[in-house]
Short mmCIF file of C-alpha atoms in Angstrom, two decimals:
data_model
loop_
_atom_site.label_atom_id
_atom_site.label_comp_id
_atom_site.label_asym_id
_atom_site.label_seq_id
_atom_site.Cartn_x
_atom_site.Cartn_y
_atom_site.Cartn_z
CA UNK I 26 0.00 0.00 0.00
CA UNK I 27 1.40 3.27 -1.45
CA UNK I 28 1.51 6.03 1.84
CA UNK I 29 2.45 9.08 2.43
CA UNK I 30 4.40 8.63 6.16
CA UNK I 31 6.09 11.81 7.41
CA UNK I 32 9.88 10.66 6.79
CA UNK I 33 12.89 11.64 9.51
CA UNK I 34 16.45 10.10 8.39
CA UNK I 35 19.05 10.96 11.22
CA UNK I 36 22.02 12.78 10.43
CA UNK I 37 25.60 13.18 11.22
CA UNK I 38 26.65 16.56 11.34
CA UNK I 39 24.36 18.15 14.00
CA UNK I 40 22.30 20.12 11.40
CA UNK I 41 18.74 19.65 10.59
CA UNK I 42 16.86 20.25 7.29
CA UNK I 43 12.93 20.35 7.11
CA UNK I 44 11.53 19.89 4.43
CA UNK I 45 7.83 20.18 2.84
CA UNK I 46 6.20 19.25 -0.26
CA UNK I 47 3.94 20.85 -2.69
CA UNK I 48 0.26 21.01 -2.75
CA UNK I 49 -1.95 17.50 -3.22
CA UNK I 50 0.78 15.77 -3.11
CA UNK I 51 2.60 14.02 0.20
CA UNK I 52 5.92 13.49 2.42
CA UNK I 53 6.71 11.12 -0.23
CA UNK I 54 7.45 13.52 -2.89
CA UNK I 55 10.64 14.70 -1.03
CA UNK I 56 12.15 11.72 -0.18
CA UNK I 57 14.80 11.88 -3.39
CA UNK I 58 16.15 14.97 -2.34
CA UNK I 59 15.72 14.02 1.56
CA UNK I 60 18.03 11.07 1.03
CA UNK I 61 20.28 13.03 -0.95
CA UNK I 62 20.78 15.78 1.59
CA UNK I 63 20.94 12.73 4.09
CA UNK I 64 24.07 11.38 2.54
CA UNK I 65 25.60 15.21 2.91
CA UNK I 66 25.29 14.35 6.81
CA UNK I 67 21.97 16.48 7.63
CA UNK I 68 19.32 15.17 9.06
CA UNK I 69 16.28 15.48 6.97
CA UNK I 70 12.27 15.71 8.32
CA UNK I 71 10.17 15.14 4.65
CA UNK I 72 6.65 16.40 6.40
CA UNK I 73 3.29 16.52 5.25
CA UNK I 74 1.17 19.86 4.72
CA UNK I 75 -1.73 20.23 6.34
CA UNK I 76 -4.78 18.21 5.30
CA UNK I 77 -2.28 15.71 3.29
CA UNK I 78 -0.89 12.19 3.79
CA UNK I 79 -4.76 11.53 5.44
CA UNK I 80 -8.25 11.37 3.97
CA UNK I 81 -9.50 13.35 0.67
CA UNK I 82 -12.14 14.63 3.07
CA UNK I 83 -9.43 16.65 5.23
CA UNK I 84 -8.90 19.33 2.14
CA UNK I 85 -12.66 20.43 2.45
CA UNK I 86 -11.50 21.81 6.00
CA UNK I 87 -7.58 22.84 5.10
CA UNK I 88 -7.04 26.32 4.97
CA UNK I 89 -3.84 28.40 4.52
CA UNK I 90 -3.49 29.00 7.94
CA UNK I 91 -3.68 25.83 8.70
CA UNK I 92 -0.79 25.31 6.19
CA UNK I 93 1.57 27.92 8.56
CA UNK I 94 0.43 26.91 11.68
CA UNK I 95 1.69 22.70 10.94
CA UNK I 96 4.77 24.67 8.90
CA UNK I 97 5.28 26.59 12.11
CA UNK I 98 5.10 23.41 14.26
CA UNK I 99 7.13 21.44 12.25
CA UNK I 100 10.07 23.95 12.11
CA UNK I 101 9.56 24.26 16.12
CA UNK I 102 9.46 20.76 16.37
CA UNK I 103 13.30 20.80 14.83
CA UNK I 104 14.36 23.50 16.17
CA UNK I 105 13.73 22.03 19.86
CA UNK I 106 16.59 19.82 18.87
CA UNK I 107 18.67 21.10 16.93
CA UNK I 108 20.45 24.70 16.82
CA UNK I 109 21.26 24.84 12.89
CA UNK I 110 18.10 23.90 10.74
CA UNK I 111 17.53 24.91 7.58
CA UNK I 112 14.06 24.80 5.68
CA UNK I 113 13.21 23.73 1.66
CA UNK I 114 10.34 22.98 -0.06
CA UNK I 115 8.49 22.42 -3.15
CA UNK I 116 6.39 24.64 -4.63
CA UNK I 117 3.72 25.43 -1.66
CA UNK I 118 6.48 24.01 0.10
CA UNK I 119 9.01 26.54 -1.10
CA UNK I 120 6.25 29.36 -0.28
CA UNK I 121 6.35 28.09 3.55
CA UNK I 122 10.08 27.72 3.38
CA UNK I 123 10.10 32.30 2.57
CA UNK I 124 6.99 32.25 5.02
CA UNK I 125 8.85 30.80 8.05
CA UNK I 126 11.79 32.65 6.61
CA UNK I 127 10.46 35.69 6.84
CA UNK I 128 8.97 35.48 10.54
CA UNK I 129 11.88 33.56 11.99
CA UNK I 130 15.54 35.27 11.26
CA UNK I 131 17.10 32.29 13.17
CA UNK I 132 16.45 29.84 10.59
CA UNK I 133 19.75 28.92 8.88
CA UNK I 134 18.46 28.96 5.24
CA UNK I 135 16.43 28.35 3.00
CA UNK I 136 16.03 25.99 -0.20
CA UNK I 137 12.57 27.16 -1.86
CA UNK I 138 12.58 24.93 -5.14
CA UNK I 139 10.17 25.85 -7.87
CA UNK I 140 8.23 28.26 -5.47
CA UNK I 141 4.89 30.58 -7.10
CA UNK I 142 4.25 33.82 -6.67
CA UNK I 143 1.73 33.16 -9.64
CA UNK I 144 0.45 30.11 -11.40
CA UNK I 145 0.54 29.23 -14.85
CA UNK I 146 -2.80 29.46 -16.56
CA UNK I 147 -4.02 26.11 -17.99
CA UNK I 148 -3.42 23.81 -15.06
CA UNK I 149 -5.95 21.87 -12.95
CA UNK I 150 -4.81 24.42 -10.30
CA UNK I 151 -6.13 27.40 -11.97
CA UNK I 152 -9.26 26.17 -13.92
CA UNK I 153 -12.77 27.69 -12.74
CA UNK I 154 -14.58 24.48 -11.48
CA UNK I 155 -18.76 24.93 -11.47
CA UNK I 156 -19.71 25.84 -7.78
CA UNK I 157 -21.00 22.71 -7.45
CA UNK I 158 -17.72 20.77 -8.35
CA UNK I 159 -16.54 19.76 -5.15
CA UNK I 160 -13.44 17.14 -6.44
CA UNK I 161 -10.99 17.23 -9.45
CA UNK I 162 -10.19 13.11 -10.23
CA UNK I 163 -6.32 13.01 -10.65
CA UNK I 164 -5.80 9.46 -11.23
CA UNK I 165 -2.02 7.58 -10.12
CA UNK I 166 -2.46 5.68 -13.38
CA UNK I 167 0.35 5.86 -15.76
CA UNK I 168 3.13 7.18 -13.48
CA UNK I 169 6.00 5.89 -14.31
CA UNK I 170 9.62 6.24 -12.63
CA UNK I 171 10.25 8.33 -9.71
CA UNK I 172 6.56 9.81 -10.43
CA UNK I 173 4.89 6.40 -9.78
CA UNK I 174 7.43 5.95 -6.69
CA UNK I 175 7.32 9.13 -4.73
CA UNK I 176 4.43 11.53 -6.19
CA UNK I 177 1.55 9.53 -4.18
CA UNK I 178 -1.51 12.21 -3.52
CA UNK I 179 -5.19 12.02 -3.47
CA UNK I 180 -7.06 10.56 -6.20
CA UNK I 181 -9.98 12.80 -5.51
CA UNK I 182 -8.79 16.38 -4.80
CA UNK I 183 -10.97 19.29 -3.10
CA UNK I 184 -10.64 21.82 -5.26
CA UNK I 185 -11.07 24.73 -2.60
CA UNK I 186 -7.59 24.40 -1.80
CA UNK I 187 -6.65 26.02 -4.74
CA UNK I 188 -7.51 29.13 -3.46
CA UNK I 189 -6.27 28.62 -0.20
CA UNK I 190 -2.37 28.06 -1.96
CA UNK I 191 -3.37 31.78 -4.17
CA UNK I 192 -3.93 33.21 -0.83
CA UNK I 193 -0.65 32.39 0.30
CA UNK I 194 1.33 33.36 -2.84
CA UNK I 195 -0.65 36.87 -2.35
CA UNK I 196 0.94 36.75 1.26
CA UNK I 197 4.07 36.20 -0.50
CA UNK I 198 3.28 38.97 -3.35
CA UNK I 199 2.65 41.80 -0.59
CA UNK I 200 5.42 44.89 -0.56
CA UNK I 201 8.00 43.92 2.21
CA UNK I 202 7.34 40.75 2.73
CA UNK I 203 9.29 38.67 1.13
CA UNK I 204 12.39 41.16 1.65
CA UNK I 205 11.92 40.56 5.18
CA UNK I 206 13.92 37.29 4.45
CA UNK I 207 17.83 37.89 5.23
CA UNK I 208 18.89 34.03 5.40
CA UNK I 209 21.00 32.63 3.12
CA UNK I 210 18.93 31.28 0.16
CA UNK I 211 19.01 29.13 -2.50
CA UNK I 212 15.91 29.76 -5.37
CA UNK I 213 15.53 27.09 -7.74
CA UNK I 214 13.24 27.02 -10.92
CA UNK I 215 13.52 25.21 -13.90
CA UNK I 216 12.60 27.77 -16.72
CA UNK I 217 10.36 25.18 -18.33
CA UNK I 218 7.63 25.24 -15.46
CA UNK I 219 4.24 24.66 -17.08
CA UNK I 220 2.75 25.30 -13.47
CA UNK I 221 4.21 27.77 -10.97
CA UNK I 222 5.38 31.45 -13.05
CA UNK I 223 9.00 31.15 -14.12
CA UNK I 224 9.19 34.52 -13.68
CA UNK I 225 8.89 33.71 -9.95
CA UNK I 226 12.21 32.57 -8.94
CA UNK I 227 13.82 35.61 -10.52
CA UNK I 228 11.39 38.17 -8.76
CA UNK I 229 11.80 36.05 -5.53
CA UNK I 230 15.77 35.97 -5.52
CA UNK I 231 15.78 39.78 -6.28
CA UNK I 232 13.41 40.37 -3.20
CA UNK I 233 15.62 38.40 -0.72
CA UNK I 234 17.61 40.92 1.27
CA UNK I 235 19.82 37.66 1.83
CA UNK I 236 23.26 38.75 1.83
CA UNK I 237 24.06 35.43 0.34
CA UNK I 238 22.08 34.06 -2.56
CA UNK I 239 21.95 31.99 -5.39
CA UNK I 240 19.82 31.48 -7.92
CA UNK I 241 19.83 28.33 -10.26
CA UNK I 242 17.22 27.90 -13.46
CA UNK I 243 17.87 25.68 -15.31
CA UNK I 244 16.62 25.55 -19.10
CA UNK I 245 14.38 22.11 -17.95
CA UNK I 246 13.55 20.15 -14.98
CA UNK I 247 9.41 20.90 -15.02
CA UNK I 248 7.64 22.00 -11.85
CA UNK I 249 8.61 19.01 -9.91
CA UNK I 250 12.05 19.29 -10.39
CA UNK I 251 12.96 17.25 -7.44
CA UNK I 252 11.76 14.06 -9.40
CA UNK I 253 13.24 14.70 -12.85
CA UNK I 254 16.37 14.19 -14.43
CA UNK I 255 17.13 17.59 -13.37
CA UNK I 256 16.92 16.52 -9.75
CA UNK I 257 20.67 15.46 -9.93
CA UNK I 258 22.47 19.01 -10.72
CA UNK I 259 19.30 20.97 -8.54
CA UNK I 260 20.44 18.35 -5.09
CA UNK I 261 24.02 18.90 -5.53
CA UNK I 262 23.72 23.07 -6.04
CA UNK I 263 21.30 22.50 -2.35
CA UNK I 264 23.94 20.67 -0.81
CA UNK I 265 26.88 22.78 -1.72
CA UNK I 266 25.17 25.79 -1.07
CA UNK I 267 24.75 24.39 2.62
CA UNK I 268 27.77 23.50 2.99
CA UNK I 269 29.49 26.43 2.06
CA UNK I 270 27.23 28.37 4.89
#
């Protein structure tokens, strides 16, 4: 039975990295680049967001507070036991990663990977569903490779939480915000992203008022990046960068 089980892999080197996936899908979807970072010493917490990893049922209820406050815990959580932790993510993920960022100047850094501060128009995300839609039927059928492995979610998604991810890219989107961020900070994009804006990464990376920064975009690698080919070159940049903080 394919699940979605919250992931910790203990480390070596003291540090901690938490990281979160992206919206409707699971814990699972991280565990690639968890295991990679894992190898570099760190210990790695792949969590779920709020409302995932559970029932269909819990998305009806989800909102995007409820997405910071288990974000929030989470990063507590870690930071209980370890001084050094750093925070990525995917997609809504990599929005949480600048959120926390932003209202806690201890964290370490940051690794937001393929992050929106828009969507792309023409994805399930940003069709207008009839008000009396309450589902969208993504099917795990013909997944193949790390996709069948690791990108487990809901076959039945609501699709209210759309709007609950838009209103935390609009958090994201506000003047200030996101230059609250002074961490160190890796932004990672690949420029063929059919879902989250390309342009975001860009717009993010010149917002951060990080005094060290990188920025990687590479020509492909689609939204989920940490699944693809591109995963490879995208893990090593994240571990590198870390280690050279």
């Amino acid at each position: 039975m394919q699940t979605n089980d919250q992931l910790f892999l203990q480390g070596t080197n003291g540090k901690a990295v938490l990281l979160i996936h992206g919206i409707t899908s699971g814990a699972a979807q991280m565990i690639p680049m968890a295991r990679f970072l894992n190898d570099y010493g760190y210990s790695v917490w792949s969590v779920n967001l709020a409302g995932h990893g559970t029932y269909p049922d819990d998305l009806l209820h989800t909102t995007c507070e409820d997405f910071i406050k288990k974000a929030e815990y989470d990063y507590a959580y870690l930071k209980k036991n370890y001084d050094t932790v750093y925070v990525g993510g995917l997609s809504t993920g990599g929005c949480l990663s600048l959120y926390l960022a932003a209202k806690h100047p201890e964290i370490a850094g940051i690794i937001p990977v393929s992050a929106p501060l828009r969507l792309m128009p023409g994805t399930f995300m940003t069709e207008e569903y009839p008000p009396e839609q309450i589902y969208f039927h993504r099917p795990m059928e013909g997944k193949v490779g790390l996709f069948k492995q690791y990108h487990i979610h809901y076959e039945d998604i609501a699709v209210c939480i759309f709007k609950e991810l838009e209103r935390l890219m609009a958090i994201l989107r506000e003047d200030g915000f996101i230059e609250q961020v002074k961490c160190p900070a890796i932004v990672i994009q690949a420029k063929d992203d059919a879902v989250a804006d390309p342009a975001s990464a860009p717009e993010i990376y010149r917002r951060l008022s990080s005094e060290k920064k990188e920025l990687y975009t590479p020509d492909y690698g689609e939204h989920s990046i940490v699944l693809t080919e591109a995963r490879h070159e995208a893990f090593r940049r994240a571990a590198m960068f870390l280690e050279s903080l």
